[in-house]
Amino acid sequence: MTATQPSGPEADWLRLDRQICFSLHAASRAFNGVYRVILKDLGLTYPQYLVMLVLWEHGDLPVKKLGEHLRLDSGTLSPLLKRLEGAGLVRRERSARDERSVEVRLTGEGTALRERALQVPGRIVAATGFELDDIRELRERLDELTTALDAAALEGAPGCR
């Protein structure tokens, strides 16, 4: 006995190539491959690069705040920070105001690395083959998607019941 297969438009809903989550996953993996090559010159991995971007933009931050910017928990962030500290790019220090809080600070070498990193976005844009306006529009749409999915998760994903 075989199960009845859906027909009509629903028949294609469960195809892998029709899943937005898989398209985003595949694009993310492709980006990681390009970043791996480009960031090799800086001695950074992609997650380390993201940490550095936040610190270059915001300056010294508590680990908790850094994790909020990156959407990472401290268990994931701590090994990244340990490697960046070992490379001499950041320092972690207990906060003088709150002993429970650890502050992350750029070192002189970490600050100087920003100059060399300025070439990364242009190389990424070139790798995509997209125009800048198309990239901005895509980023804005992805930000809207993230906001909608965050809201759906908080509400218990009502659209998925």
PDB file of C-alpha atoms in Angstrom:
ATOM      1  CA  MET A   1       0.000   0.000   0.000  1.00  0.00           C
ATOM      2  CA  THR A   2       1.320   3.464  -0.833  1.00  0.00           C
ATOM      3  CA  ALA A   3       0.409   6.803   0.673  1.00  0.00           C
ATOM      4  CA  THR A   4      -1.534   9.193  -1.489  1.00  0.00           C
ATOM      5  CA  GLN A   5       0.721  11.916  -2.863  1.00  0.00           C
ATOM      6  CA  PRO A   6      -0.661  15.455  -2.958  1.00  0.00           C
ATOM      7  CA  SER A   7      -1.469  16.796  -6.384  1.00  0.00           C
ATOM      8  CA  GLY A   8      -1.692  20.297  -7.762  1.00  0.00           C
ATOM      9  CA  PRO A   9       0.376  23.202  -6.415  1.00  0.00           C
ATOM     10  CA  GLU A  10       0.851  21.521  -3.010  1.00  0.00           C
ATOM     11  CA  ALA A  11       2.719  18.654  -4.677  1.00  0.00           C
ATOM     12  CA  ASP A  12       5.855  20.773  -4.956  1.00  0.00           C
ATOM     13  CA  TRP A  13       5.794  22.315  -1.465  1.00  0.00           C
ATOM     14  CA  LEU A  14       8.134  19.731   0.017  1.00  0.00           C
ATOM     15  CA  ARG A  15      10.754  19.879  -2.697  1.00  0.00           C
ATOM     16  CA  LEU A  16      14.120  20.969  -1.297  1.00  0.00           C
ATOM     17  CA  ASP A  17      14.635  23.548  -4.042  1.00  0.00           C
ATOM     18  CA  ARG A  18      11.353  25.246  -3.054  1.00  0.00           C
ATOM     19  CA  GLN A  19      12.369  25.848   0.575  1.00  0.00           C
ATOM     20  CA  ILE A  20      13.401  29.407   1.438  1.00  0.00           C
ATOM     21  CA  CYS A  21      15.264  28.078   4.470  1.00  0.00           C
ATOM     22  CA  PHE A  22      17.421  25.918   2.224  1.00  0.00           C
ATOM     23  CA  SER A  23      18.088  28.782  -0.199  1.00  0.00           C
ATOM     24  CA  LEU A  24      19.242  30.916   2.737  1.00  0.00           C
ATOM     25  CA  HIS A  25      21.321  28.029   4.109  1.00  0.00           C
ATOM     26  CA  ALA A  26      22.987  27.425   0.732  1.00  0.00           C
ATOM     27  CA  ALA A  27      23.685  31.147   0.261  1.00  0.00           C
ATOM     28  CA  SER A  28      25.150  31.324   3.771  1.00  0.00           C
ATOM     29  CA  ARG A  29      27.473  28.399   3.077  1.00  0.00           C
ATOM     30  CA  ALA A  30      28.528  29.980  -0.229  1.00  0.00           C
ATOM     31  CA  PHE A  31      29.237  33.283   1.552  1.00  0.00           C
ATOM     32  CA  ASN A  32      31.282  31.440   4.162  1.00  0.00           C
ATOM     33  CA  GLY A  33      33.401  29.924   1.396  1.00  0.00           C
ATOM     34  CA  VAL A  34      34.112  33.330  -0.152  1.00  0.00           C
ATOM     35  CA  TYR A  35      34.781  34.917   3.240  1.00  0.00           C
ATOM     36  CA  ARG A  36      37.152  32.067   4.130  1.00  0.00           C
ATOM     37  CA  VAL A  37      39.338  32.964   1.143  1.00  0.00           C
ATOM     38  CA  ILE A  38      39.133  36.746   1.607  1.00  0.00           C
ATOM     39  CA  LEU A  39      39.640  36.711   5.385  1.00  0.00           C
ATOM     40  CA  LYS A  40      42.650  34.415   5.179  1.00  0.00           C
ATOM     41  CA  ASP A  41      44.770  37.521   4.466  1.00  0.00           C
ATOM     42  CA  LEU A  42      43.565  39.016   7.780  1.00  0.00           C
ATOM     43  CA  GLY A  43      44.060  35.815   9.760  1.00  0.00           C
ATOM     44  CA  LEU A  44      40.383  35.762  10.739  1.00  0.00           C
ATOM     45  CA  THR A  45      37.552  33.294  10.440  1.00  0.00           C
ATOM     46  CA  TYR A  46      34.129  34.595   9.444  1.00  0.00           C
ATOM     47  CA  PRO A  47      32.746  34.474  13.033  1.00  0.00           C
ATOM     48  CA  GLN A  48      35.878  36.264  14.289  1.00  0.00           C
ATOM     49  CA  TYR A  49      35.411  38.900  11.577  1.00  0.00           C
ATOM     50  CA  LEU A  50      31.853  39.508  12.809  1.00  0.00           C
ATOM     51  CA  VAL A  51      33.149  40.031  16.362  1.00  0.00           C
ATOM     52  CA  MET A  52      35.721  42.501  15.074  1.00  0.00           C
ATOM     53  CA  LEU A  53      33.072  44.366  13.039  1.00  0.00           C
ATOM     54  CA  VAL A  54      30.983  44.911  16.181  1.00  0.00           C
ATOM     55  CA  LEU A  55      33.991  46.069  18.209  1.00  0.00           C
ATOM     56  CA  TRP A  56      35.185  48.413  15.442  1.00  0.00           C
ATOM     57  CA  GLU A  57      31.693  49.907  15.294  1.00  0.00           C
ATOM     58  CA  HIS A  58      30.845  50.109  19.007  1.00  0.00           C
ATOM     59  CA  GLY A  59      34.160  50.036  20.862  1.00  0.00           C
ATOM     60  CA  ASP A  60      34.565  48.246  24.200  1.00  0.00           C
ATOM     61  CA  LEU A  61      31.582  46.085  25.086  1.00  0.00           C
ATOM     62  CA  PRO A  62      30.551  43.624  27.761  1.00  0.00           C
ATOM     63  CA  VAL A  63      30.495  40.038  26.454  1.00  0.00           C
ATOM     64  CA  LYS A  64      26.722  39.937  26.981  1.00  0.00           C
ATOM     65  CA  LYS A  65      26.157  43.020  24.790  1.00  0.00           C
ATOM     66  CA  LEU A  66      28.547  41.699  22.135  1.00  0.00           C
ATOM     67  CA  GLY A  67      26.545  38.463  22.071  1.00  0.00           C
ATOM     68  CA  GLU A  68      23.316  40.409  21.647  1.00  0.00           C
ATOM     69  CA  HIS A  69      24.690  42.237  18.613  1.00  0.00           C
ATOM     70  CA  LEU A  70      25.841  38.954  17.059  1.00  0.00           C
ATOM     71  CA  ARG A  71      22.866  36.861  18.168  1.00  0.00           C
ATOM     72  CA  LEU A  72      25.272  34.452  19.878  1.00  0.00           C
ATOM     73  CA  ASP A  73      25.214  32.993  23.376  1.00  0.00           C
ATOM     74  CA  SER A  74      28.246  33.223  25.642  1.00  0.00           C
ATOM     75  CA  GLY A  75      29.039  29.522  25.141  1.00  0.00           C
ATOM     76  CA  THR A  76      29.577  30.147  21.435  1.00  0.00           C
ATOM     77  CA  LEU A  77      31.174  33.559  21.866  1.00  0.00           C
ATOM     78  CA  SER A  78      33.714  32.645  24.558  1.00  0.00           C
ATOM     79  CA  PRO A  79      35.874  30.359  22.363  1.00  0.00           C
ATOM     80  CA  LEU A  80      35.859  33.006  19.607  1.00  0.00           C
ATOM     81  CA  LEU A  81      37.032  35.656  22.048  1.00  0.00           C
ATOM     82  CA  LYS A  82      39.675  33.335  23.456  1.00  0.00           C
ATOM     83  CA  ARG A  83      41.147  32.807  19.968  1.00  0.00           C
ATOM     84  CA  LEU A  84      41.013  36.539  19.184  1.00  0.00           C
ATOM     85  CA  GLU A  85      42.725  37.255  22.494  1.00  0.00           C
ATOM     86  CA  GLY A  86      45.383  34.637  21.708  1.00  0.00           C
ATOM     87  CA  ALA A  87      45.977  36.378  18.381  1.00  0.00           C
ATOM     88  CA  GLY A  88      46.521  39.667  20.227  1.00  0.00           C
ATOM     89  CA  LEU A  89      43.474  41.402  18.730  1.00  0.00           C
ATOM     90  CA  VAL A  90      41.296  41.776  21.834  1.00  0.00           C
ATOM     91  CA  ARG A  91      41.573  41.746  25.621  1.00  0.00           C
ATOM     92  CA  ARG A  92      38.975  40.446  28.036  1.00  0.00           C
ATOM     93  CA  GLU A  93      38.872  42.096  31.444  1.00  0.00           C
ATOM     94  CA  ARG A  94      36.515  41.971  34.409  1.00  0.00           C
ATOM     95  CA  SER A  95      34.475  45.137  34.647  1.00  0.00           C
ATOM     96  CA  ALA A  96      35.561  47.466  37.449  1.00  0.00           C
ATOM     97  CA  ARG A  97      31.880  48.372  37.954  1.00  0.00           C
ATOM     98  CA  ASP A  98      30.504  44.814  37.979  1.00  0.00           C
ATOM     99  CA  GLU A  99      32.811  41.877  38.723  1.00  0.00           C
ATOM    100  CA  ARG A 100      30.336  39.490  37.054  1.00  0.00           C
ATOM    101  CA  SER A 101      30.676  41.281  33.727  1.00  0.00           C
ATOM    102  CA  VAL A 102      33.587  40.784  31.317  1.00  0.00           C
ATOM    103  CA  GLU A 103      34.496  43.655  28.989  1.00  0.00           C
ATOM    104  CA  VAL A 104      35.992  43.042  25.545  1.00  0.00           C
ATOM    105  CA  ARG A 105      38.452  45.655  24.319  1.00  0.00           C
ATOM    106  CA  LEU A 106      40.362  45.984  21.077  1.00  0.00           C
ATOM    107  CA  THR A 107      44.132  46.006  21.361  1.00  0.00           C
ATOM    108  CA  GLY A 108      46.236  48.346  19.239  1.00  0.00           C
ATOM    109  CA  GLU A 109      46.751  45.483  16.811  1.00  0.00           C
ATOM    110  CA  GLY A 110      42.997  44.828  16.702  1.00  0.00           C
ATOM    111  CA  THR A 111      42.305  48.483  16.004  1.00  0.00           C
ATOM    112  CA  ALA A 112      44.977  48.586  13.279  1.00  0.00           C
ATOM    113  CA  LEU A 113      43.503  45.518  11.573  1.00  0.00           C
ATOM    114  CA  ARG A 114      40.455  47.624  10.662  1.00  0.00           C
ATOM    115  CA  GLU A 115      42.465  49.427   7.967  1.00  0.00           C
ATOM    116  CA  ARG A 116      43.312  46.144   6.262  1.00  0.00           C
ATOM    117  CA  ALA A 117      39.698  44.982   6.614  1.00  0.00           C
ATOM    118  CA  LEU A 118      38.376  47.946   4.632  1.00  0.00           C
ATOM    119  CA  GLN A 119      38.948  45.989   1.412  1.00  0.00           C
ATOM    120  CA  VAL A 120      36.700  43.082   2.481  1.00  0.00           C
ATOM    121  CA  PRO A 121      33.242  44.543   1.670  1.00  0.00           C
ATOM    122  CA  GLY A 122      34.302  45.565  -1.836  1.00  0.00           C
ATOM    123  CA  ARG A 123      35.681  42.110  -2.525  1.00  0.00           C
ATOM    124  CA  ILE A 124      32.439  40.557  -1.281  1.00  0.00           C
ATOM    125  CA  VAL A 125      30.368  42.851  -3.504  1.00  0.00           C
ATOM    126  CA  ALA A 126      32.537  41.886  -6.482  1.00  0.00           C
ATOM    127  CA  ALA A 127      32.097  38.188  -5.669  1.00  0.00           C
ATOM    128  CA  THR A 128      28.294  38.492  -5.702  1.00  0.00           C
ATOM    129  CA  GLY A 129      28.132  40.118  -9.129  1.00  0.00           C
ATOM    130  CA  PHE A 130      25.273  42.256  -7.769  1.00  0.00           C
ATOM    131  CA  GLU A 131      24.926  46.014  -7.960  1.00  0.00           C
ATOM    132  CA  LEU A 132      25.154  47.891  -4.636  1.00  0.00           C
ATOM    133  CA  ASP A 133      21.470  48.863  -4.777  1.00  0.00           C
ATOM    134  CA  ASP A 134      20.498  45.210  -5.224  1.00  0.00           C
ATOM    135  CA  ILE A 135      22.620  44.238  -2.227  1.00  0.00           C
ATOM    136  CA  ARG A 136      21.062  46.974  -0.078  1.00  0.00           C
ATOM    137  CA  GLU A 137      17.571  45.880  -1.101  1.00  0.00           C
ATOM    138  CA  LEU A 138      18.349  42.214  -0.408  1.00  0.00           C
ATOM    139  CA  ARG A 139      19.796  43.081   3.013  1.00  0.00           C
ATOM    140  CA  GLU A 140      16.717  45.156   3.873  1.00  0.00           C
ATOM    141  CA  ARG A 141      14.398  42.310   2.844  1.00  0.00           C
ATOM    142  CA  LEU A 142      16.428  39.827   4.884  1.00  0.00           C
ATOM    143  CA  ASP A 143      16.250  42.167   7.891  1.00  0.00           C
ATOM    144  CA  GLU A 144      12.460  42.301   7.465  1.00  0.00           C
ATOM    145  CA  LEU A 145      12.367  38.509   7.230  1.00  0.00           C
ATOM    146  CA  THR A 146      14.439  38.178  10.415  1.00  0.00           C
ATOM    147  CA  THR A 147      12.136  40.565  12.266  1.00  0.00           C
ATOM    148  CA  ALA A 148       9.039  38.661  11.117  1.00  0.00           C
ATOM    149  CA  LEU A 149      10.529  35.293  12.075  1.00  0.00           C
ATOM    150  CA  ASP A 150      11.668  36.595  15.478  1.00  0.00           C
ATOM    151  CA  ALA A 151       8.106  37.807  16.114  1.00  0.00           C
ATOM    152  CA  ALA A 152       6.637  34.488  14.954  1.00  0.00           C
ATOM    153  CA  ALA A 153       8.991  32.571  17.262  1.00  0.00           C
ATOM    154  CA  LEU A 154       7.976  34.763  20.228  1.00  0.00           C
ATOM    155  CA  GLU A 155       4.305  34.132  19.458  1.00  0.00           C
ATOM    156  CA  GLY A 156       4.815  30.401  19.123  1.00  0.00           C
ATOM    157  CA  ALA A 157       4.839  30.541  15.310  1.00  0.00           C
ATOM    158  CA  PRO A 158       1.098  31.080  14.853  1.00  0.00           C
ATOM    159  CA  GLY A 159       1.378  30.886  11.085  1.00  0.00           C
ATOM    160  CA  CYS A 160       2.719  27.361  11.402  1.00  0.00           C
ATOM    161  CA  ARG A 161      -0.188  25.799  13.312  1.00  0.00           C
TER     162      ARG A 161
END
